[in-house]
Amino acid sequence: MESLCPWRSAEVHFRRHVHHNPQQQQQHGVACLRVQSGHAPGRSRLGKQGSESDSHLDVAPPGAQPAPGRTGEPLSPGLGSPTPHGAESPTADGCWHGVSRIGEYLLVGNVIPGHTCRALHTLSGEELVCKVYDVRNYRDLMEAHYRLAPHRNINPVADILLGDQWAYLLYEASREDLHAYVRSCRHLPEDEAARLFGQVLVAVAHCHAAGVVLRDLKLRKFVFRDTFRTELKLESLEDAFVLSDDGGIKDGGGDDSLSDKHGCPAYVSPEILSTGTGGTYSGRAADMWSLGVMLYTMLVGRYPFQDAEPAALFHKIRRGQFTLPEGLSSRARCLVRSLLRRDPAERLSAQQALEHPWFQEANVGTLVRTSGQREQDIVDQLVPDINSDIMGQAFYG
C-alpha cells in the first residue's frame, strides 16, 4: 500500500465496495457503490495533511490500465442517483429536494448539480458539504487537487462518490466565510487582519509555488475552520487553473500567462480588463491584485473601487486610483499599495508579501480602533451584501 499523496497523480483509481440494499436496488436498478475507506465510516480523508496510508486507494501512472478491485470488480465504479428519503422525486432539471440518500450519506436540502448541500454521515453523524458535478468532467475540476500537496489552509476533499451521471465530492464542513465576517465587524483591526490575511497568503503561496493560479480570489472564498474564527482555509479549488510543468513552473517559476477573463468584478485586475482578444496576462500577478483588494476591504470596510455600473467600476479599476484612511499604520498602507500596483511586474509575490514588515509589527490593531472615525463614516464603509450587489457577481470577459 502506497503512502497516500493522491493529488500528485494524474490518475487516481478508487476501489469500490458494493453495499447490498434491496430497497435501493429495487428503486434504481443499481447497487449502491462508494469509495472504501479505512477511516471512520464513509470517509477517505484524501486531502488530510500527513500520511493516510490506510485508505484503500491505488495510485496509477498516466496511461496505466486499471487493475481489478479486491473482489474482482472493475475500478471507476458507478453509483446510483440519490434515493428519495421522505422527499420528492427528482424534478425535470435533475434536482432532488428535501432529504435524499446517496451511499452512507443523507443529503439535506436541494441537490442541484454545480451547487452545494449539507451531507450527514448516517453512522458517525458527521456533517460535511457535498458538491455535485457531472461525472464526465469532475476530474478536470479536481486537477488542482492532483497537483497540490495537502495544506492546512486549503479545504481537503474528504470523500468522492461516483455515479453513472453525477460525481459527489464531499468536503469538510466549515464556518462563516470571511466576507460575512468582515461585513459583520464593519472592518478588522490591523492585528486581526494581519493574522487572518497571513493565512490567506500562505494558502496562495502554496498554490503559486505548485503552478496553480486561483483566478477567482475574493473574501467569500475563504472560510473559518473553527467557531472562534481564528483559522482560515480556502474553501474550494474549482476555479483554479493548473499551469504546465514545462518551463520550470514548479517552485513559482516559468510562464504563468493566461488569456481567459475569469473572476469577480470588484476583484478583477486592470490588466485583465485591458487585455484584448488573444492577449495574455500573468495569472499569479492577477491573483496578487485580488489579494490587495481583499486586504483593503478587511482593513477599511469597503472595496477600493466601487460603482453600481460595471462600466464605471472597470474604468476606476483601470485607473488604479484609491484612497486609504489616515488611521491605518504606515506599514499596512505600504503593503496595500504594494499589492494594488497597476503594473503587474511591480506587485509583490505571495512569498514576498509574507515577508513584509507589517506582519511583524506589534499592537497594530489599536491604530484602527482609535482612529477617531465617526460612526456614520464607518457605516458608509460597510462591505456590500454580495447577494444584491454587482461587486460580488462573477465576471467573465
Short mmCIF file of C-alpha atoms in Angstrom, two decimals:
data_model
loop_
_atom_site.label_atom_id
_atom_site.label_comp_id
_atom_site.label_asym_id
_atom_site.label_seq_id
_atom_site.Cartn_x
_atom_site.Cartn_y
_atom_site.Cartn_z
CA MET A 1 0.00 0.00 0.00
CA GLU A 2 1.47 3.29 -1.05
CA SER A 3 1.55 6.28 1.27
CA LEU A 4 -1.35 8.48 0.29
CA CYS A 5 -0.45 11.60 -1.64
CA PRO A 6 -3.10 11.15 -4.33
CA TRP A 7 -3.34 14.70 -5.63
CA ARG A 8 0.10 14.46 -7.24
CA SER A 9 -1.05 11.68 -9.54
CA ALA A 10 -2.74 12.31 -12.88
CA GLU A 11 -4.98 9.30 -12.37
CA VAL A 12 -6.49 8.11 -9.11
CA HIS A 13 -8.41 4.84 -9.21
CA PHE A 14 -10.82 4.20 -6.38
CA ARG A 15 -11.72 0.72 -5.23
CA ARG A 16 -15.40 0.19 -4.76
CA HIS A 17 -17.38 -1.64 -2.17
CA VAL A 18 -20.87 -2.87 -3.01
CA HIS A 19 -23.46 -2.32 -0.30
CA HIS A 20 -26.41 -4.58 -0.99
CA ASN A 21 -29.54 -2.57 -0.31
CA PRO A 22 -32.60 -4.31 -1.77
CA GLN A 23 -34.75 -1.20 -1.45
CA GLN A 24 -32.30 0.96 -3.38
CA GLN A 25 -31.77 -1.73 -5.99
CA GLN A 26 -35.50 -2.05 -6.46
CA GLN A 27 -35.96 1.70 -6.88
CA HIS A 28 -32.95 2.42 -9.08
CA GLY A 29 -31.88 -0.90 -10.53
CA VAL A 30 -28.32 -0.43 -9.27
CA ALA A 31 -26.34 -1.32 -6.20
CA CYS A 32 -25.06 1.49 -4.02
CA LEU A 33 -21.32 1.86 -4.62
CA ARG A 34 -18.88 4.13 -2.82
CA VAL A 35 -15.23 4.70 -2.03
CA GLN A 36 -13.95 2.21 0.53
CA SER A 37 -12.08 3.81 3.41
CA GLY A 38 -10.07 2.57 6.35
CA HIS A 39 -11.08 5.59 8.44
CA ALA A 40 -14.36 6.41 10.10
CA PRO A 41 -17.31 5.04 8.11
CA GLY A 42 -17.90 6.90 4.90
CA ARG A 43 -14.64 8.86 4.91
CA SER A 44 -11.48 8.52 2.83
CA ARG A 45 -9.94 11.82 4.02
CA LEU A 46 -7.97 12.20 0.81
CA GLY A 47 -6.89 15.76 1.45
CA LYS A 48 -5.83 15.50 5.06
CA GLN A 49 -2.37 16.65 5.94
CA GLY A 50 0.12 13.87 6.58
CA SER A 51 0.21 10.24 5.52
CA GLU A 52 -3.09 8.45 5.09
CA SER A 53 -1.73 5.07 4.09
CA ASP A 54 -4.67 3.06 5.38
CA SER A 55 -7.22 4.20 2.77
CA HIS A 56 -8.00 1.64 0.08
CA LEU A 57 -6.80 3.51 -2.96
CA ASP A 58 -4.48 2.76 -5.86
CA VAL A 59 -2.36 5.45 -7.46
CA ALA A 60 -1.59 4.61 -11.07
CA PRO A 61 0.68 6.46 -13.52
CA PRO A 62 -0.92 8.23 -16.52
CA GLY A 63 -1.99 5.80 -19.19
CA ALA A 64 -1.86 2.76 -16.91
CA GLN A 65 -4.63 0.20 -17.26
CA PRO A 66 -6.92 -0.09 -14.23
CA ALA A 67 -6.27 -3.15 -12.13
CA PRO A 68 -9.19 -5.21 -10.83
CA GLY A 69 -10.52 -4.42 -7.39
CA ARG A 70 -10.03 -6.59 -4.33
CA THR A 71 -13.21 -8.52 -5.08
CA GLY A 72 -12.67 -8.67 -8.84
CA GLU A 73 -14.94 -5.77 -9.82
CA PRO A 74 -13.55 -3.09 -12.16
CA LEU A 75 -12.45 0.30 -10.86
CA SER A 76 -14.25 3.54 -11.84
CA PRO A 77 -17.45 2.48 -10.07
CA GLY A 78 -20.98 3.58 -10.88
CA LEU A 79 -23.23 4.93 -8.16
CA GLY A 80 -26.99 5.25 -8.27
CA SER A 81 -28.82 8.52 -8.08
CA PRO A 82 -29.80 9.80 -4.63
CA THR A 83 -32.57 7.71 -3.14
CA PRO A 84 -35.58 9.78 -2.02
CA HIS A 85 -35.80 9.61 1.76
CA GLY A 86 -39.15 11.12 2.52
CA ALA A 87 -38.54 13.57 -0.34
CA GLU A 88 -40.00 14.33 -3.72
CA SER A 89 -38.86 12.58 -6.88
CA PRO A 90 -36.25 14.39 -8.97
CA THR A 91 -37.58 17.29 -10.98
CA ALA A 92 -37.14 17.79 -14.71
CA ASP A 93 -33.81 19.58 -14.14
CA GLY A 94 -32.35 16.55 -12.36
CA CYS A 95 -32.59 18.04 -8.85
CA TRP A 96 -33.69 16.40 -5.62
CA HIS A 97 -35.47 18.36 -2.93
CA GLY A 98 -35.80 17.77 0.78
CA VAL A 99 -33.74 14.84 2.14
CA SER A 100 -32.21 12.13 -0.04
CA ARG A 101 -29.61 9.45 0.46
CA ILE A 102 -26.50 8.54 -1.50
CA GLY A 103 -24.31 5.73 -0.20
CA GLU A 104 -23.90 6.23 3.55
CA TYR A 105 -24.78 9.94 3.41
CA LEU A 106 -28.00 11.84 3.84
CA LEU A 107 -28.11 14.89 1.56
CA VAL A 108 -30.12 17.69 3.14
CA GLY A 109 -31.65 20.46 1.04
CA ASN A 110 -31.77 20.89 -2.71
CA VAL A 111 -29.31 18.59 -4.50
CA ILE A 112 -28.52 20.65 -7.58
CA PRO A 113 -25.63 19.95 -9.97
CA GLY A 114 -22.93 22.61 -9.58
CA HIS A 115 -24.18 23.66 -6.14
CA THR A 116 -23.59 22.59 -2.56
CA CYS A 117 -25.76 20.96 0.05
CA ARG A 118 -25.32 19.58 3.56
CA ALA A 119 -24.35 15.95 3.95
CA LEU A 120 -24.69 13.87 7.10
CA HIS A 121 -22.99 10.51 7.54
CA THR A 122 -25.61 8.03 8.63
CA LEU A 123 -23.32 6.14 11.04
CA SER A 124 -21.00 8.74 12.54
CA GLY A 125 -23.38 11.72 12.33
CA GLU A 126 -20.55 13.85 10.96
CA GLU A 127 -21.64 16.85 8.90
CA LEU A 128 -19.93 17.63 5.60
CA VAL A 129 -20.57 19.70 2.49
CA CYS A 130 -21.44 17.94 -0.77
CA LYS A 131 -20.87 19.41 -4.23
CA VAL A 132 -22.40 17.70 -7.25
CA TYR A 133 -20.74 17.69 -10.68
CA ASP A 134 -21.15 15.94 -14.00
CA VAL A 135 -19.23 12.68 -13.65
CA ARG A 136 -17.70 13.18 -17.11
CA ASN A 137 -15.67 16.25 -16.11
CA TYR A 138 -15.20 16.03 -12.36
CA ARG A 139 -11.54 15.05 -12.82
CA ASP A 140 -10.91 18.36 -14.62
CA LEU A 141 -12.33 20.16 -11.59
CA MET A 142 -10.07 18.12 -9.34
CA GLU A 143 -6.89 18.81 -11.33
CA ALA A 144 -5.65 21.44 -8.89
CA HIS A 145 -6.03 18.95 -6.02
CA TYR A 146 -3.99 16.44 -8.00
CA ARG A 147 -1.16 18.98 -8.29
CA LEU A 148 -1.12 20.26 -4.71
CA ALA A 149 0.21 18.58 -1.62
CA PRO A 150 -2.23 18.71 1.33
CA HIS A 151 -2.21 22.01 3.20
CA ARG A 152 -3.93 23.13 6.38
CA ASN A 153 -5.24 26.34 4.79
CA ILE A 154 -6.82 24.56 1.80
CA ASN A 155 -10.06 22.65 2.26
CA PRO A 156 -9.44 18.93 1.62
CA VAL A 157 -11.71 16.57 -0.26
CA ALA A 158 -12.99 14.11 2.32
CA ASP A 159 -14.75 11.61 0.06
CA ILE A 160 -15.72 11.08 -3.58
CA LEU A 161 -18.72 9.06 -4.70
CA LEU A 162 -19.09 8.37 -8.41
CA GLY A 163 -22.40 7.66 -10.11
CA ASP A 164 -23.42 6.94 -13.68
CA GLN A 165 -24.29 10.61 -14.23
CA TRP A 166 -23.04 12.60 -11.24
CA ALA A 167 -19.95 12.83 -9.07
CA TYR A 168 -20.47 13.69 -5.41
CA LEU A 169 -17.48 15.45 -3.83
CA LEU A 170 -17.62 15.77 -0.06
CA TYR A 171 -15.64 18.42 1.80
CA GLU A 172 -15.13 19.13 5.46
CA ALA A 173 -17.83 21.41 6.81
CA SER A 174 -16.76 24.99 7.50
CA ARG A 175 -17.98 28.01 9.38
CA GLU A 176 -18.73 31.56 8.32
CA ASP A 177 -16.92 32.94 5.27
CA LEU A 178 -14.54 35.87 5.50
CA HIS A 179 -16.81 38.24 3.57
CA ALA A 180 -19.67 37.76 6.02
CA TYR A 181 -17.31 38.16 8.95
CA VAL A 182 -15.81 41.43 7.68
CA ARG A 183 -19.29 42.72 6.94
CA SER A 184 -20.48 41.91 10.46
CA CYS A 185 -17.40 43.57 12.01
CA ARG A 186 -17.54 46.58 9.64
CA HIS A 187 -13.76 46.35 9.37
CA LEU A 188 -11.00 44.47 11.17
CA PRO A 189 -8.31 45.84 13.48
CA GLU A 190 -4.86 45.51 11.99
CA ASP A 191 -3.63 42.80 14.33
CA GLU A 192 -6.57 40.55 13.50
CA ALA A 193 -6.40 41.41 9.80
CA ALA A 194 -2.68 40.55 9.77
CA ARG A 195 -3.32 37.19 11.44
CA LEU A 196 -6.11 36.23 9.02
CA PHE A 197 -4.60 37.71 5.88
CA GLY A 198 -1.33 35.93 6.66
CA GLN A 199 -3.19 32.61 6.44
CA VAL A 200 -4.70 33.68 3.12
CA LEU A 201 -1.22 34.47 1.79
CA VAL A 202 0.17 31.15 2.98
CA ALA A 203 -2.53 29.26 1.06
CA VAL A 204 -1.98 31.32 -2.09
CA ALA A 205 1.81 30.98 -1.87
CA HIS A 206 1.40 27.20 -1.58
CA CYS A 207 -0.72 27.15 -4.74
CA HIS A 208 1.51 29.50 -6.74
CA ALA A 209 4.64 27.52 -5.88
CA ALA A 210 2.99 24.40 -7.32
CA GLY A 211 1.86 26.11 -10.52
CA VAL A 212 -1.78 26.63 -9.52
CA VAL A 213 -3.36 30.02 -10.28
CA LEU A 214 -6.54 30.62 -8.28
CA ARG A 215 -8.12 33.31 -10.51
CA ASP A 216 -11.42 33.97 -8.71
CA LEU A 217 -9.94 35.12 -5.40
CA LYS A 218 -12.27 37.02 -3.06
CA LEU A 219 -13.19 37.22 0.60
CA ARG A 220 -16.01 34.75 0.27
CA LYS A 221 -13.63 32.03 -0.97
CA PHE A 222 -12.04 31.78 2.48
CA VAL A 223 -13.98 30.19 5.33
CA PHE A 224 -13.29 29.61 9.00
CA ARG A 225 -12.27 26.19 10.24
CA ASP A 226 -13.25 26.88 13.84
CA THR A 227 -16.02 28.50 15.84
CA PHE A 228 -13.58 31.03 17.30
CA ARG A 229 -12.88 32.44 13.82
CA THR A 230 -9.12 32.19 14.16
CA GLU A 231 -8.22 29.71 11.38
CA LEU A 232 -8.99 30.18 7.70
CA LYS A 233 -8.95 27.82 4.75
CA LEU A 234 -9.55 28.21 1.02
CA GLU A 235 -12.97 26.67 0.56
CA SER A 236 -12.54 25.30 -2.97
CA LEU A 237 -10.14 24.99 -5.90
CA GLU A 238 -12.79 24.55 -8.58
CA ASP A 239 -11.96 27.89 -10.28
CA ALA A 240 -8.20 27.30 -10.23
CA PHE A 241 -6.06 26.90 -13.33
CA VAL A 242 -3.17 24.43 -13.36
CA LEU A 243 -0.15 25.67 -15.30
CA SER A 244 2.01 23.44 -17.42
CA ASP A 245 5.08 21.86 -15.87
CA ASP A 246 7.13 22.99 -18.86
CA GLY A 247 9.44 25.91 -18.33
CA GLY A 248 10.08 25.43 -14.63
CA ILE A 249 6.59 26.25 -13.32
CA LYS A 250 7.27 24.37 -10.11
CA ASP A 251 8.57 26.44 -7.22
CA GLY A 252 6.89 29.57 -8.59
CA GLY A 253 8.82 29.94 -11.84
CA GLY A 254 8.05 29.56 -15.51
CA ASP A 255 5.37 31.01 -17.74
CA ASP A 256 2.07 31.75 -15.98
CA SER A 257 0.41 33.55 -18.90
CA LEU A 258 -3.38 33.26 -19.08
CA SER A 259 -5.82 34.64 -21.62
CA ASP A 260 -9.25 33.96 -20.14
CA LYS A 261 -11.08 36.62 -18.14
CA HIS A 262 -12.42 34.91 -15.08
CA GLY A 263 -13.18 36.41 -11.71
CA CYS A 264 -15.33 38.83 -9.73
CA PRO A 265 -15.81 42.48 -10.84
CA ALA A 266 -14.72 44.03 -7.54
CA TYR A 267 -11.51 41.97 -7.51
CA VAL A 268 -10.51 41.87 -11.19
CA SER A 269 -7.11 43.35 -12.05
CA PRO A 270 -6.66 46.22 -14.53
CA GLU A 271 -4.57 44.16 -16.95
CA ILE A 272 -7.36 41.61 -17.32
CA LEU A 273 -9.74 44.41 -18.27
CA SER A 274 -7.22 45.87 -20.71
CA THR A 275 -6.16 42.61 -22.33
CA GLY A 276 -7.70 42.30 -25.77
CA THR A 277 -8.79 39.16 -27.56
CA GLY A 278 -5.88 36.77 -27.76
CA GLY A 279 -3.79 38.78 -25.29
CA THR A 280 -2.30 37.32 -22.13
CA TYR A 281 -1.57 38.40 -18.57
CA SER A 282 0.29 36.98 -15.57
CA GLY A 283 -2.01 34.69 -13.60
CA ARG A 284 -0.06 34.98 -10.37
CA ALA A 285 0.14 38.77 -10.57
CA ALA A 286 -3.62 38.96 -11.16
CA ASP A 287 -4.14 36.85 -8.04
CA MET A 288 -1.98 39.30 -6.07
CA TRP A 289 -4.14 42.23 -7.19
CA SER A 290 -7.20 40.36 -5.89
CA LEU A 291 -5.40 39.84 -2.59
CA GLY A 292 -4.76 43.58 -2.43
CA VAL A 293 -8.50 44.19 -2.81
CA MET A 294 -9.16 41.66 -0.05
CA LEU A 295 -6.69 43.27 2.34
CA TYR A 296 -8.02 46.77 1.64
CA THR A 297 -11.58 45.60 2.31
CA MET A 298 -10.61 43.85 5.52
CA LEU A 299 -8.89 46.97 6.86
CA VAL A 300 -11.21 49.70 5.56
CA GLY A 301 -14.61 48.00 5.38
CA ARG A 302 -15.33 48.79 1.73
CA TYR A 303 -13.91 47.91 -1.65
CA PRO A 304 -11.16 50.17 -3.02
CA PHE A 305 -13.10 50.50 -6.30
CA GLN A 306 -16.89 50.70 -6.18
CA ASP A 307 -19.67 51.57 -8.57
CA ALA A 308 -23.10 50.14 -9.31
CA GLU A 309 -22.45 50.32 -13.06
CA PRO A 310 -19.90 47.77 -14.35
CA ALA A 311 -18.51 50.14 -16.98
CA ALA A 312 -17.83 52.84 -14.39
CA LEU A 313 -16.37 50.28 -11.99
CA PHE A 314 -13.99 48.93 -14.61
CA HIS A 315 -12.92 52.47 -15.52
CA LYS A 316 -11.94 53.08 -11.88
CA ILE A 317 -10.03 49.80 -11.73
CA ARG A 318 -8.11 50.60 -14.92
CA ARG A 319 -7.07 53.95 -13.44
CA GLY A 320 -5.98 52.19 -10.26
CA GLN A 321 -6.53 55.21 -8.01
CA PHE A 322 -7.79 54.63 -4.48
CA THR A 323 -7.59 56.32 -1.08
CA LEU A 324 -6.55 54.92 2.27
CA PRO A 325 -7.84 56.26 5.60
CA GLU A 326 -5.35 58.05 7.81
CA GLY A 327 -5.98 55.69 10.70
CA LEU A 328 -4.02 52.84 9.08
CA SER A 329 -0.42 52.23 10.03
CA SER A 330 2.29 53.14 7.53
CA ARG A 331 3.25 49.50 7.09
CA ALA A 332 -0.32 48.44 6.37
CA ARG A 333 -0.66 51.23 3.81
CA CYS A 334 2.64 50.15 2.26
CA LEU A 335 1.52 46.54 1.86
CA VAL A 336 -1.83 47.50 0.33
CA ARG A 337 -0.11 49.79 -2.19
CA SER A 338 2.46 47.10 -2.98
CA LEU A 339 -0.34 44.72 -3.95
CA LEU A 340 -2.57 47.21 -5.79
CA ARG A 341 0.02 48.43 -8.28
CA ARG A 342 -1.28 48.92 -11.80
CA ASP A 343 1.88 47.42 -13.29
CA PRO A 344 1.73 43.65 -12.61
CA ALA A 345 5.54 43.40 -12.63
CA GLU A 346 5.73 45.77 -9.63
CA ARG A 347 3.40 43.80 -7.38
CA LEU A 348 4.72 41.66 -4.58
CA SER A 349 4.55 37.90 -4.97
CA ALA A 350 2.73 35.90 -2.30
CA GLN A 351 6.01 34.86 -0.71
CA GLN A 352 7.35 38.44 -0.75
CA ALA A 353 4.12 39.69 0.84
CA LEU A 354 4.51 37.16 3.66
CA GLU A 355 7.91 38.69 4.43
CA HIS A 356 6.50 42.23 4.68
CA PRO A 357 7.28 44.04 7.99
CA TRP A 358 3.58 44.62 8.65
CA PHE A 359 3.23 41.05 9.88
CA GLN A 360 5.92 41.59 12.49
CA GLU A 361 4.62 44.94 13.76
CA ALA A 362 3.30 44.69 17.33
CA ASN A 363 -0.05 46.02 18.61
CA VAL A 364 -1.05 47.44 15.24
CA GLY A 365 -4.74 46.80 15.94
CA THR A 366 -5.03 49.76 18.31
CA LEU A 367 -4.32 52.17 15.44
CA VAL A 368 -7.61 51.41 13.75
CA ARG A 369 -9.67 51.24 16.94
CA THR A 370 -8.53 54.72 17.98
CA SER A 371 -8.54 56.32 14.54
CA GLY A 372 -11.29 58.78 15.54
CA GLN A 373 -13.72 57.91 12.71
CA ARG A 374 -17.30 59.00 13.22
CA GLU A 375 -19.91 56.22 13.44
CA GLN A 376 -21.58 57.43 10.24
CA ASP A 377 -18.27 57.22 8.38
CA ILE A 378 -17.86 53.60 9.48
CA VAL A 379 -21.41 52.67 8.45
CA ASP A 380 -20.80 54.13 4.99
CA GLN A 381 -17.81 51.83 4.62
CA LEU A 382 -19.74 48.60 5.11
CA VAL A 383 -18.94 45.80 2.69
CA PRO A 384 -21.95 45.49 0.35
CA ASP A 385 -24.23 42.50 0.52
CA ILE A 386 -22.89 40.40 -2.33
CA ASN A 387 -26.25 38.78 -2.91
CA SER A 388 -27.63 42.04 -4.27
CA ASP A 389 -24.52 43.92 -5.37
CA ILE A 390 -22.67 43.87 -8.69
CA MET A 391 -19.40 43.71 -6.76
CA GLY A 392 -19.95 40.09 -5.82
CA GLN A 393 -21.11 38.74 -9.14
CA ALA A 394 -19.00 36.56 -11.37
CA PHE A 395 -17.06 38.31 -14.11
CA TYR A 396 -16.47 36.70 -17.47
CA GLY A 397 -14.94 38.85 -20.22
#
